C-alpha cells in the first residue's frame, strides 16, 4: 500500500474507488474498503479529521486517533493507496462552504448546526483532489450518505450496509469511548422492536418504549422516516427507515434500520 500526504503523490492510475474516512478505522471501514475493491483494483483511503464538521471543539479534540492501527487495517482490507492530506492541502485558502440545505438542518443537523455543510465541503474537496470514479459511504450515517448522494458531482456514490458487533451495536469510531457498551445495545433492541411492528404508530411507540427502558440512554430523536425525503413516514410510503440518536454516558450515538419488513 502506497502512503501519500498529498493527492499528487498518490499517482493513481485509471479509475479508482475511494473511501474517505476520519481514521480510527474499524471493521465497518474494512467492509467499505472491501466493497471498494469490488469496483476497482485501485482503492484510495483518505484519513482526514475535518475540523469544519465539528461544531464542538471538545469533540474534535477527543476524536480518536490511531494512525498505526489504521495503516495496518487499511492495508489488510485491500486499500492500495492511503492518503493523509494536510489541512493546507484540503483548505488552502478561504473556505467556500457548500450548503447542505434544509435536509442539513433536521435530525442530525438540529444538534449539530453546520455539521453537514462541513461534511459536504470536505467531501467535495476530497473528490476534487482524488478524482475517484466511485466513492463508498456507510449506511450507518444515513443522513450523511443521502446528502452526499444529492450533492452535484461526477462521482458515483455507493452505499454499504452497517456493520454490527455480535451484540448488534453498530460499529463506530466513538464506541471506544463508551464506558458502558452494554447500555448502548438498547439502540439496536429499539430498532428491532420497531421492525417487528405492523403500523408506523406502533413501530414508533415500540422503539421509543424500548429506548426509555434504559436509564443510561438519553433520547435525542427516534423517528420512522420516508427515506427518500426524511419526512415522517406515512403508511403508504415505499421505503421507510427508523432513525435513532441519543447519548449513552456522554457519548452521542446514531443508528438506523430499514423498515421494509415491518411497519407496513
Ligand atoms: O463519515 C465520516 O467519517 C466523515 O463524515 C467523512 C465522510 C469522512 C467526511 O469527513
Short mmCIF file of C-alpha atoms and ligand atoms in Angstrom, two decimals:
data_model
loop_
_atom_site.label_atom_id
_atom_site.label_comp_id
_atom_site.label_asym_id
_atom_site.label_seq_id
_atom_site.Cartn_x
_atom_site.Cartn_y
_atom_site.Cartn_z
CA UNK A 1 0.00 0.00 0.00
CA UNK A 2 1.34 3.38 -1.02
CA UNK A 3 1.13 6.15 1.57
CA UNK A 4 0.99 9.78 0.43
CA UNK A 5 0.44 13.09 2.16
CA UNK A 6 -0.79 14.93 -0.87
CA UNK A 7 -3.00 13.94 -3.76
CA UNK A 8 -0.30 14.45 -6.44
CA UNK A 9 1.92 11.86 -4.75
CA UNK A 10 -0.88 9.32 -4.90
CA UNK A 11 -0.22 8.83 -8.65
CA UNK A 12 -3.37 6.78 -9.06
CA UNK A 13 -3.65 5.08 -12.46
CA UNK A 14 -7.08 4.82 -14.03
CA UNK A 15 -10.44 4.93 -12.31
CA UNK A 16 -10.18 4.48 -8.58
CA UNK A 17 -12.67 3.70 -5.86
CA UNK A 18 -12.44 5.98 -2.85
CA UNK A 19 -13.17 5.53 0.85
CA UNK A 20 -12.95 8.83 2.72
CA UNK A 21 -12.54 8.45 6.49
CA UNK A 22 -11.53 10.37 9.58
CA UNK A 23 -9.39 7.48 10.82
CA UNK A 24 -9.91 5.39 13.97
CA UNK A 25 -10.65 2.62 11.49
CA UNK A 26 -12.65 -0.46 12.48
CA UNK A 27 -14.34 -3.42 10.81
CA UNK A 28 -17.01 -1.09 9.39
CA UNK A 29 -14.34 0.78 7.43
CA UNK A 30 -12.76 -2.54 6.40
CA UNK A 31 -16.10 -3.53 4.86
CA UNK A 32 -16.20 -0.23 2.91
CA UNK A 33 -12.68 -0.87 1.61
CA UNK A 34 -13.64 -4.41 0.58
CA UNK A 35 -16.71 -3.02 -1.17
CA UNK A 36 -14.48 -0.52 -2.98
CA UNK A 37 -12.35 -3.41 -4.26
CA UNK A 38 -15.48 -4.77 -5.99
CA UNK A 39 -15.41 -1.63 -8.15
CA UNK A 40 -11.72 -1.11 -8.77
CA UNK A 41 -8.30 -2.64 -8.23
CA UNK A 42 -7.16 0.82 -7.14
CA UNK A 43 -8.65 1.77 -3.79
CA UNK A 44 -7.73 5.07 -2.17
CA UNK A 45 -8.49 5.52 1.52
CA UNK A 46 -8.14 9.01 2.98
CA UNK A 47 -7.74 9.89 6.63
CA UNK A 48 -8.52 13.50 7.40
CA UNK A 49 -10.16 14.74 10.59
CA UNK A 50 -12.17 17.58 9.15
CA UNK A 51 -12.41 20.48 11.63
CA UNK A 52 -15.22 22.03 9.59
CA UNK A 53 -17.70 19.33 10.57
CA UNK A 54 -17.12 19.57 14.33
CA UNK A 55 -19.35 22.20 15.88
CA UNK A 56 -17.96 21.18 19.26
CA UNK A 57 -14.21 21.79 19.78
CA UNK A 58 -14.08 19.24 22.61
CA UNK A 59 -15.48 16.53 20.32
CA UNK A 60 -12.79 17.38 17.76
CA UNK A 61 -10.04 17.24 20.39
CA UNK A 62 -11.32 13.92 21.73
CA UNK A 63 -11.81 12.30 18.33
CA UNK A 64 -9.79 9.04 18.49
CA UNK A 65 -6.53 8.97 16.59
CA UNK A 66 -4.98 5.55 15.89
CA UNK A 67 -2.62 6.07 12.91
CA UNK A 68 -0.54 2.88 13.17
CA UNK A 69 -3.56 0.65 13.58
CA UNK A 70 -5.29 2.48 10.69
CA UNK A 71 -2.40 1.82 8.30
CA UNK A 72 -2.47 -1.88 9.16
CA UNK A 73 -6.25 -2.17 8.85
CA UNK A 74 -6.46 -0.27 5.54
CA UNK A 75 -3.72 -2.39 4.02
CA UNK A 76 -5.19 -5.69 5.29
CA UNK A 77 -8.64 -4.74 3.97
CA UNK A 78 -7.26 -4.17 0.47
CA UNK A 79 -6.52 -0.44 0.15
CA UNK A 80 -3.83 0.21 -2.44
CA UNK A 81 -3.31 3.88 -1.53
CA UNK A 82 -3.56 5.66 1.81
CA UNK A 83 -3.85 9.41 1.58
CA UNK A 84 -3.19 11.55 4.65
CA UNK A 85 -3.88 15.07 3.45
CA UNK A 86 -2.78 18.10 5.44
CA UNK A 87 -5.13 20.90 6.43
CA UNK A 88 -3.37 23.15 3.89
CA UNK A 89 -3.99 20.77 1.04
CA UNK A 90 -7.70 20.49 1.81
CA UNK A 91 -8.29 24.13 2.71
CA UNK A 92 -5.53 26.16 1.01
CA UNK A 93 -7.33 29.50 1.21
CA UNK A 94 -10.61 30.93 2.33
CA UNK A 95 -13.11 28.06 2.51
CA UNK A 96 -16.10 28.24 0.20
CA UNK A 97 -18.62 26.22 2.17
CA UNK A 98 -21.21 24.05 0.46
CA UNK A 99 -24.66 24.33 1.98
CA UNK A 100 -26.48 21.13 2.85
CA UNK A 101 -29.81 22.99 2.56
CA UNK A 102 -32.90 22.08 4.56
CA UNK A 103 -32.02 18.40 4.88
CA UNK A 104 -28.86 19.51 6.64
CA UNK A 105 -30.89 21.31 9.33
CA UNK A 106 -33.07 18.45 10.54
CA UNK A 107 -32.34 15.40 12.75
CA UNK A 108 -28.52 15.33 12.97
CA UNK A 109 -28.43 18.96 11.84
CA UNK A 110 -30.54 20.23 14.75
CA UNK A 111 -27.98 19.50 17.45
CA UNK A 112 -25.03 19.88 15.10
CA UNK A 113 -25.58 23.15 13.19
CA UNK A 114 -23.24 23.46 10.22
CA UNK A 115 -22.10 19.84 10.53
CA UNK A 116 -23.37 18.72 7.15
CA UNK A 117 -22.12 21.88 5.42
CA UNK A 118 -18.70 20.84 6.75
CA UNK A 119 -19.14 17.25 5.56
CA UNK A 120 -20.23 18.24 2.04
CA UNK A 121 -17.46 20.83 1.79
CA UNK A 122 -14.73 18.34 2.68
CA UNK A 123 -16.16 15.50 0.58
CA UNK A 124 -16.38 17.80 -2.42
CA UNK A 125 -12.77 18.89 -1.88
CA UNK A 126 -11.56 15.29 -1.41
CA UNK A 127 -13.33 14.35 -4.65
CA UNK A 128 -11.70 17.30 -6.48
CA UNK A 129 -8.26 16.16 -5.40
CA UNK A 130 -8.54 12.35 -5.60
CA UNK A 131 -10.80 12.34 -8.69
CA UNK A 132 -12.36 8.94 -7.96
CA UNK A 133 -14.92 7.25 -10.18
CA UNK A 134 -16.70 5.68 -7.20
CA UNK A 135 -16.88 6.58 -3.52
CA UNK A 136 -18.20 4.32 -0.80
CA UNK A 137 -20.18 5.53 2.23
CA UNK A 138 -21.74 3.56 5.07
CA UNK A 139 -25.50 3.48 5.65
CA UNK A 140 -24.78 3.90 9.34
CA UNK A 141 -24.58 7.65 8.64
CA UNK A 142 -27.73 7.56 6.59
CA UNK A 143 -28.43 11.30 6.54
CA UNK A 144 -24.83 11.98 5.56
CA UNK A 145 -24.99 9.39 2.77
CA UNK A 146 -28.28 10.82 1.48
CA UNK A 147 -26.87 14.35 1.42
CA UNK A 148 -23.69 13.24 -0.36
CA UNK A 149 -25.79 11.39 -2.95
CA UNK A 150 -27.72 14.61 -3.57
CA UNK A 151 -24.54 16.70 -3.95
CA UNK A 152 -23.64 17.69 -7.53
CA UNK A 153 -20.64 15.57 -8.55
CA UNK A 154 -19.37 13.18 -11.21
CA UNK A 155 -18.52 10.57 -8.61
CA UNK A 156 -20.81 7.57 -8.31
CA UNK A 157 -21.83 7.15 -4.66
CA UNK A 158 -22.13 3.59 -3.43
CA UNK A 159 -23.89 2.81 -0.14
CA UNK A 160 -22.66 -0.02 2.06
CA UNK A 161 -24.60 -1.74 4.86
CA UNK A 162 -23.99 -1.03 8.55
CA UNK A 163 -21.64 -3.47 10.25
CA UNK A 164 -22.59 -4.50 13.79
CA UNK A 165 -20.76 -6.31 16.53
CA UNK A 166 -22.09 -9.69 17.63
CA UNK A 167 -24.49 -7.99 20.07
CA UNK A 168 -25.88 -5.67 17.39
CA UNK A 169 -24.07 -2.45 18.30
CA UNK A 170 -23.37 -0.54 15.07
CA UNK A 171 -19.62 -0.10 14.71
CA UNK A 172 -18.48 3.48 15.16
CA UNK A 173 -15.20 5.19 15.97
CA UNK A 174 -16.94 6.65 19.03
CA UNK A 175 -17.59 3.20 20.55
CA UNK A 176 -14.09 3.10 22.05
CA UNK A 177 -15.16 5.97 24.31
CA UNK A 178 -18.19 4.09 25.67
CA UNK A 179 -17.74 3.33 29.36
CA UNK A 180 -20.88 1.14 29.31
CA UNK A 181 -21.18 -0.54 25.87
CA UNK A 182 -23.98 -2.83 27.15
CA UNK A 183 -26.23 0.20 27.73
CA UNK A 184 -25.73 1.24 24.09
CA UNK A 185 -27.30 -2.02 22.92
CA UNK A 186 -30.70 -0.54 23.69
CA UNK A 187 -30.50 1.26 20.33
CA UNK A 188 -30.34 -1.99 18.37
CA UNK A 189 -33.10 -3.52 20.54
CA UNK A 190 -35.28 -0.49 19.81
CA UNK A 191 -34.69 -0.72 16.05
CA UNK A 192 -35.54 -4.42 16.07
CA UNK A 193 -38.66 -3.76 18.14
CA UNK A 194 -39.80 -1.17 15.57
CA UNK A 195 -39.12 -3.51 12.65
CA UNK A 196 -41.45 -6.16 14.11
CA UNK A 197 -44.46 -3.83 14.26
CA UNK A 198 -47.10 -3.66 11.54
CA UNK A 199 -48.02 0.04 11.69
CA UNK A 200 -45.86 3.16 11.86
CA UNK A 201 -47.51 4.35 15.06
CA UNK A 202 -46.89 1.08 16.86
CA UNK A 203 -43.33 0.91 15.46
CA UNK A 204 -42.58 4.40 16.79
CA UNK A 205 -44.13 3.53 20.13
CA UNK A 206 -42.22 0.24 20.42
CA UNK A 207 -38.95 1.97 19.52
CA UNK A 208 -39.40 4.83 22.00
CA UNK A 209 -40.64 2.45 24.70
CA UNK A 210 -37.54 0.28 24.34
CA UNK A 211 -35.26 3.34 24.49
CA UNK A 212 -37.00 4.65 27.62
CA UNK A 213 -36.32 1.34 29.38
CA UNK A 214 -32.56 2.07 29.53
CA UNK A 215 -31.76 4.62 32.23
CA UNK A 216 -28.29 5.31 30.81
CA UNK A 217 -29.75 6.37 27.44
CA UNK A 218 -30.84 9.96 26.78
CA UNK A 219 -33.01 10.34 23.70
CA UNK A 220 -32.24 12.90 21.06
CA UNK A 221 -34.66 11.63 18.41
CA UNK A 222 -36.33 8.39 17.37
CA UNK A 223 -38.50 8.53 14.25
CA UNK A 224 -39.76 6.50 11.33
CA UNK A 225 -39.00 8.44 8.18
CA UNK A 226 -39.63 8.18 4.48
CA UNK A 227 -36.03 7.57 3.49
CA UNK A 228 -36.20 9.47 0.23
CA UNK A 229 -37.12 12.84 1.79
CA UNK A 230 -36.68 12.36 5.57
CA UNK A 231 -40.31 13.39 6.20
CA UNK A 232 -42.20 11.46 8.89
CA UNK A 233 -43.26 8.25 7.17
CA UNK A 234 -46.86 7.59 6.29
CA UNK A 235 -48.23 4.09 5.92
CA UNK A 236 -48.18 4.11 2.11
CA UNK A 237 -44.52 5.12 1.80
CA UNK A 238 -42.43 2.51 0.00
CA UNK A 239 -39.11 2.91 1.79
CA UNK A 240 -39.31 3.60 5.48
CA UNK A 241 -36.43 3.73 7.91
CA UNK A 242 -36.19 4.01 11.67
CA UNK A 243 -33.59 6.51 12.80
CA UNK A 244 -32.32 6.99 16.35
CA UNK A 245 -29.87 9.34 18.02
CA UNK A 246 -29.08 9.69 21.68
CA UNK A 247 -26.48 9.78 24.38
CA UNK A 248 -25.02 6.95 26.41
CA UNK A 249 -22.87 8.20 29.28
CA UNK A 250 -21.95 11.37 27.43
CA UNK A 251 -21.24 9.71 24.07
CA UNK A 252 -23.57 10.54 21.19
CA UNK A 253 -24.58 7.55 19.10
CA UNK A 254 -26.72 7.24 15.97
CA UNK A 255 -28.16 4.22 14.19
CA UNK A 256 -30.89 3.34 11.71
CA UNK A 257 -32.60 0.37 10.11
CA UNK A 258 -34.77 -0.07 7.02
CA UNK A 259 -38.35 -0.92 7.97
CA UNK A 260 -39.21 -2.69 4.77
CA UNK A 261 -40.07 -5.92 6.53
CA UNK A 262 -42.11 -4.35 9.32
CA UNK A 263 -44.10 -1.12 9.88
CA UNK A 264 -46.09 -1.96 6.78
O1 LIG B 1 -18.14 9.71 7.84
C1 LIG B 1 -17.03 10.26 8.02
O2 LIG B 1 -16.08 9.65 8.51
C2 LIG B 1 -16.84 11.71 7.61
O3 LIG B 1 -18.00 12.44 7.81
C3 LIG B 1 -16.33 11.88 6.17
C4 LIG B 1 -17.34 11.37 5.16
C5 LIG B 1 -15.02 11.14 6.00
C6 LIG B 1 -16.08 13.35 5.88
O4 LIG B 1 -15.15 13.90 6.75
#
